[in-house]
Coordinates of C-alpha atoms and ligand atoms in Angstrom, one line a residue:
M26 CA 86.7 132.8 136.1
S27 CA 84.8 136.1 137.2
R28 CA 86.5 139.4 137.6
F29 CA 85.9 139.7 141.5
D30 CA 86.5 136.0 142.3
G31 CA 88.1 136.0 145.7
S32 CA 87.5 139.9 146.4
V33 CA 85.7 141.2 149.4
V34 CA 83.4 144.1 148.7
F35 CA 82.2 146.4 151.7
I36 CA 79.2 148.3 150.4
T37 CA 77.3 151.1 152.5
G38 CA 73.6 151.8 151.9
S39 CA 73.1 148.5 150.1
G40 CA 69.6 147.7 151.3
R41 CA 68.1 149.3 148.2
G42 CA 68.5 151.8 145.3
I43 CA 71.9 152.1 143.8
G44 CA 73.8 150.4 146.6
R45 CA 71.8 147.3 146.1
A46 CA 72.4 147.2 142.3
I47 CA 76.0 147.6 143.0
A48 CA 76.0 144.5 145.4
E49 CA 73.9 142.5 142.7
R50 CA 76.7 143.4 140.3
F51 CA 79.5 142.4 142.3
A52 CA 77.7 139.2 143.4
Q53 CA 77.2 138.3 139.6
E54 CA 80.9 138.8 139.3
G55 CA 82.1 136.5 142.0
A56 CA 82.8 138.9 145.0
A57 CA 82.0 138.1 148.5
L58 CA 80.0 140.9 150.2
V59 CA 79.8 143.1 153.4
L60 CA 76.4 144.8 153.3
V61 CA 75.9 147.9 155.5
S62 CA 72.7 149.8 156.0
D63 CA 70.9 151.7 158.8
Y64 CA 67.4 150.1 157.8
E65 CA 67.3 146.5 158.9
P66 CA 64.3 145.3 156.7
D67 CA 65.6 146.4 153.5
L68 CA 69.2 144.9 154.4
R69 CA 67.7 141.6 155.5
Q70 CA 65.9 141.3 152.2
T71 CA 69.0 142.2 150.1
E72 CA 70.9 139.6 152.2
K73 CA 68.3 136.8 151.7
E74 CA 68.2 137.2 147.9
L75 CA 72.0 137.4 147.4
A76 CA 72.9 134.8 149.9
G77 CA 70.2 132.5 148.2
G78 CA 72.0 132.9 145.1
G79 CA 75.3 131.5 146.5
T80 CA 77.1 134.7 147.3
P81 CA 78.9 134.9 150.6
V82 CA 77.2 137.6 152.4
L83 CA 77.7 139.4 155.8
A84 CA 74.9 142.0 156.6
L85 CA 75.6 144.6 159.4
T86 CA 73.4 147.2 160.6
A87 CA 75.1 150.4 161.1
D88 CA 74.7 154.1 160.7
V89 CA 77.7 155.5 158.9
S90 CA 77.3 158.8 160.7
D91 CA 78.4 157.2 164.0
P92 CA 82.2 156.5 163.9
E93 CA 81.9 153.9 166.5
Q94 CA 79.2 152.1 164.6
V95 CA 81.4 152.1 161.6
E96 CA 84.4 150.9 163.5
R97 CA 82.5 147.9 164.8
A98 CA 81.1 147.2 161.2
V99 CA 84.5 147.3 159.6
A100 CA 86.2 145.1 162.5
A101 CA 83.3 142.6 161.9
A102 CA 84.1 142.5 158.1
V103 CA 87.7 142.0 158.8
E104 CA 86.9 139.3 161.5
R105 CA 84.8 137.3 158.8
Y106 CA 86.9 137.6 155.6
G107 CA 90.3 138.7 156.8
K108 CA 90.5 141.8 154.4
I109 CA 88.5 144.4 152.4
D110 CA 89.6 144.7 148.9
I111 CA 87.0 147.0 147.6
L112 CA 85.0 149.9 149.3
V113 CA 81.9 151.2 147.8
N114 CA 81.0 154.2 150.1
N115 CA 77.4 154.6 148.9
A116 CA 75.0 155.6 151.9
G117 CA 73.5 159.0 151.5
I118 CA 70.3 161.1 151.9
A119 CA 68.6 164.0 150.3
W120 CA 65.6 166.1 150.5
E121 CA 64.7 169.6 148.9
E122 CA 64.8 172.5 151.2
P123 CA 65.3 176.4 150.2
V124 CA 68.8 177.7 151.4
L125 CA 67.1 180.4 153.5
D126 CA 64.8 177.9 155.4
I127 CA 67.4 175.2 156.4
I128 CA 67.5 174.7 160.0
A129 CA 70.8 173.7 161.9
E130 CA 69.5 170.2 162.7
N131 CA 69.0 169.5 159.0
W132 CA 72.0 171.0 157.8
R133 CA 74.0 168.8 160.4
K134 CA 72.1 165.6 159.3
V135 CA 72.9 165.8 155.9
M136 CA 76.5 166.7 156.3
D137 CA 76.8 164.0 159.2
V138 CA 75.5 161.1 156.5
N139 CA 76.8 162.4 153.3
L140 CA 80.2 164.0 154.1
N141 CA 81.1 162.9 157.8
G142 CA 79.8 159.3 157.4
M143 CA 81.7 159.0 154.1
F144 CA 84.8 160.0 155.8
W145 CA 84.5 157.8 158.8
V146 CA 83.9 154.8 156.5
A147 CA 86.8 155.5 154.0
Q148 CA 89.3 156.5 156.9
Q149 CA 88.4 152.9 158.8
V150 CA 88.5 151.0 155.7
G151 CA 91.5 152.8 154.3
R152 CA 93.6 151.8 157.5
V153 CA 92.7 148.1 156.8
M154 CA 93.8 148.6 153.2
A155 CA 97.0 150.4 154.2
R156 CA 97.8 147.4 156.4
Q157 CA 96.9 144.7 153.9
G158 CA 99.0 146.7 151.2
G159 CA 96.5 147.9 148.8
G160 CA 92.7 148.3 147.8
V161 CA 90.3 150.4 146.0
I162 CA 88.1 153.0 147.5
L163 CA 85.0 154.4 145.6
N164 CA 83.0 157.2 146.9
M165 CA 79.6 158.1 145.9
A166 CA 79.2 161.7 144.8
S167 CA 76.8 163.2 142.5
T168 CA 76.6 165.8 139.6
N169 CA 75.3 167.9 142.4
G170 CA 78.8 167.9 143.8
L171 CA 80.2 169.5 140.7
V172 CA 77.3 171.9 139.7
G173 CA 74.7 173.8 141.9
E174 CA 71.0 172.8 141.9
A175 CA 68.5 175.2 143.6
G176 CA 66.8 173.6 146.7
Y177 CA 69.7 171.4 147.7
A178 CA 72.3 173.6 149.4
H179 CA 73.2 170.9 152.0
Y180 CA 73.1 168.1 149.7
N181 CA 75.3 169.8 147.0
A182 CA 77.8 171.1 149.8
S183 CA 78.2 167.5 151.0
K184 CA 78.8 166.0 147.6
G185 CA 81.2 168.8 146.6
G186 CA 82.9 167.8 149.9
V187 CA 83.1 164.1 148.9
V188 CA 84.6 165.0 145.5
L189 CA 87.6 166.8 147.3
L190 CA 87.9 164.1 150.2
T191 CA 88.2 161.7 147.1
K192 CA 91.1 163.7 145.3
T193 CA 93.1 164.2 148.6
M194 CA 92.7 160.5 149.8
A195 CA 93.9 159.6 146.3
I196 CA 97.0 161.8 146.7
E197 CA 97.8 160.6 150.2
L198 CA 97.2 156.9 149.7
G199 CA 98.6 156.3 146.3
S200 CA 101.7 155.1 147.7
S201 CA 100.0 152.5 149.8
H202 CA 98.7 151.0 146.6
I203 CA 95.2 152.3 147.3
R204 CA 93.1 153.9 144.3
V205 CA 90.4 156.5 145.3
N206 CA 87.7 157.7 142.9
A207 CA 84.3 159.2 143.1
V208 CA 81.3 158.5 140.9
C209 CA 78.9 161.5 140.0
P210 CA 75.4 160.1 138.8
G211 CA 72.9 162.4 137.5
Y212 CA 69.1 161.7 137.8
I213 CA 68.8 157.8 138.8
Q214 CA 65.3 156.5 139.6
T215 CA 65.5 154.9 143.0
P216 CA 63.4 155.1 146.0
M217 CA 65.2 158.3 147.0
S218 CA 64.5 160.3 143.8
E219 CA 60.9 158.9 143.6
A220 CA 60.2 160.1 147.2
I221 CA 61.3 163.7 146.1
D222 CA 59.9 164.2 142.6
S223 CA 56.5 163.8 140.9
P224 CA 56.2 161.9 137.5
E225 CA 55.3 165.2 135.8
F226 CA 58.5 166.6 137.2
I227 CA 60.6 164.0 136.0
E228 CA 59.1 163.9 132.6
R229 CA 59.8 167.6 132.2
Y230 CA 63.4 167.0 133.7
V231 CA 64.2 164.3 131.0
R232 CA 62.9 166.3 128.1
E233 CA 64.7 169.6 128.8
K234 CA 67.9 168.4 130.6
I235 CA 69.0 164.8 129.6
P236 CA 70.3 164.4 126.1
L237 CA 69.9 160.5 126.3
G238 CA 66.2 161.1 126.9
R239 CA 65.6 158.9 129.9
V240 CA 66.6 158.8 133.6
G241 CA 69.3 156.6 134.8
K242 CA 68.8 153.1 136.3
P243 CA 70.8 151.9 139.3
K244 CA 72.4 149.3 137.1
D245 CA 73.7 152.2 134.8
V246 CA 75.8 153.3 137.9
A247 CA 76.7 149.8 139.0
G248 CA 78.6 149.0 136.0
V249 CA 80.8 152.0 136.4
F250 CA 81.4 151.0 140.1
A251 CA 82.6 147.7 138.8
F252 CA 84.8 149.0 136.0
L253 CA 86.4 151.2 138.4
A254 CA 87.1 148.4 140.9
S255 CA 88.5 146.4 138.3
E256 CA 92.2 145.9 136.8
D257 CA 91.0 147.8 133.8
A258 CA 91.1 151.0 136.0
A259 CA 94.5 150.3 137.6
F260 CA 96.0 153.6 136.5
I261 CA 92.8 155.7 137.6
T262 CA 92.9 157.4 140.8
G263 CA 91.7 160.8 142.2
E264 CA 89.1 160.9 139.4
T265 CA 85.4 161.6 139.3
I266 CA 83.3 159.9 136.6
V267 CA 80.2 161.6 135.7
V268 CA 77.1 159.1 134.7
D269 CA 74.3 161.3 133.9
G270 CA 73.1 160.6 130.2
G271 CA 74.7 164.0 129.1
Q272 CA 73.4 166.3 131.5
L273 CA 76.5 168.1 132.2
A274 CA 77.2 168.4 128.5
F275 CA 75.2 171.5 128.2
Ligands
NAD222 N1 69.0 158.7 142.9 C1 69.7 159.5 142.5 O1 69.3 160.4 141.5 C2 71.4 160.0 142.9 C3 72.0 160.7 142.1 C4 73.3 161.0 142.4 C5 73.9 160.5 143.5 N2 73.1 159.6 144.3 C6 73.8 159.0 145.7 O2 73.7 157.8 145.5 C7 73.6 157.2 146.9 C8 72.3 156.2 146.9 O3 71.3 156.8 146.6 P1 69.8 156.0 146.2 O4 69.4 157.1 145.2 O5 70.1 154.7 145.8 O6 69.1 156.3 147.5 P2 68.2 155.3 148.4 O7 67.6 156.3 149.5 O8 67.1 154.4 147.6 O9 69.0 154.4 149.2 C9 70.1 154.9 150.2 C10 70.5 153.7 151.0 O10 71.4 154.2 152.1 C11 71.0 153.7 153.4 N3 71.5 154.9 154.4 C12 70.9 156.2 154.5 N4 71.4 156.7 155.6 C13 72.2 155.9 156.1 C14 73.1 155.8 157.2 N5 73.3 157.1 158.1 N6 74.0 154.7 157.6 C15 73.8 153.7 156.8 N7 73.1 153.7 155.7 C16 72.3 154.7 155.4 C17 69.6 153.6 153.4 O11 69.0 152.9 154.3 C18 69.3 153.1 151.9 O12 69.4 151.6 152.0 C19 73.5 158.4 147.9 O13 74.7 158.8 148.2 C20 73.0 159.3 146.9 O14 73.3 160.7 147.3 C21 71.8 159.5 144.0

């Protein structure tokens, strides 16, 4: 008997990076999956590999910043499985840009995916969970949602918003037996971070800022999502869990 046998997990941004590692972890522990991404090739590859291992997988192409696409994806998940037990609200984007240079289009894009998109998904899935009598919502924030980092004003503001969205939803939805928590990773090696930083930057960053002396791996984060979704976390809601190798201990 695995921890998530019989559970349905809806994971956004699950074609690659941390979202994919989370999908692998829940598959290993017996869950059925709904994989959602805006990038079809990665999504199909992840679907093929996980379904090949025997996991029930529904893969849906959708842009989380579009509430109508989110509504269709959530409806398709409910049609296929009849319920959603766990939401991993993970899809996000980031790039470096000085605060005085950010143009309106870029500010809106980051907010639309990282904050508005997270809200559309949490609200739609939250309605399903309220109807079915409970569930777990896990939002992907960041250490950048707790402290500032130069060059990421739009990203930091969006992730700070996710932290307070999480707390507010936890307060409102507790009586519906829905737990809502956020995870705040530090530096995790993924296609996103590799596209932003050079190996020299990463080496110096680790030396100066991360007490455990290495960057995080997607599976370091996936295990924390599995814990928060499990019965071991039954009395945890409205919390933000930092997964950063000690970086915020400074
Ligand atoms: N990598 C890090 O160091 C780090 C640290 C803290 C938080 N995070 C957060 O973790 C999450 C995943 O990051 P990652 O590093 O794995 O990134 P990634 O770029 O490797 O993967 C992101 C995934 O989200 C999907 N996606 C992007 N925009 C989307 C949209 N509009 N609709 C649907 N899917 C969309 C992409 O197709 C991709 O599959 C993000 O929310 C990110 O902000 C990452």
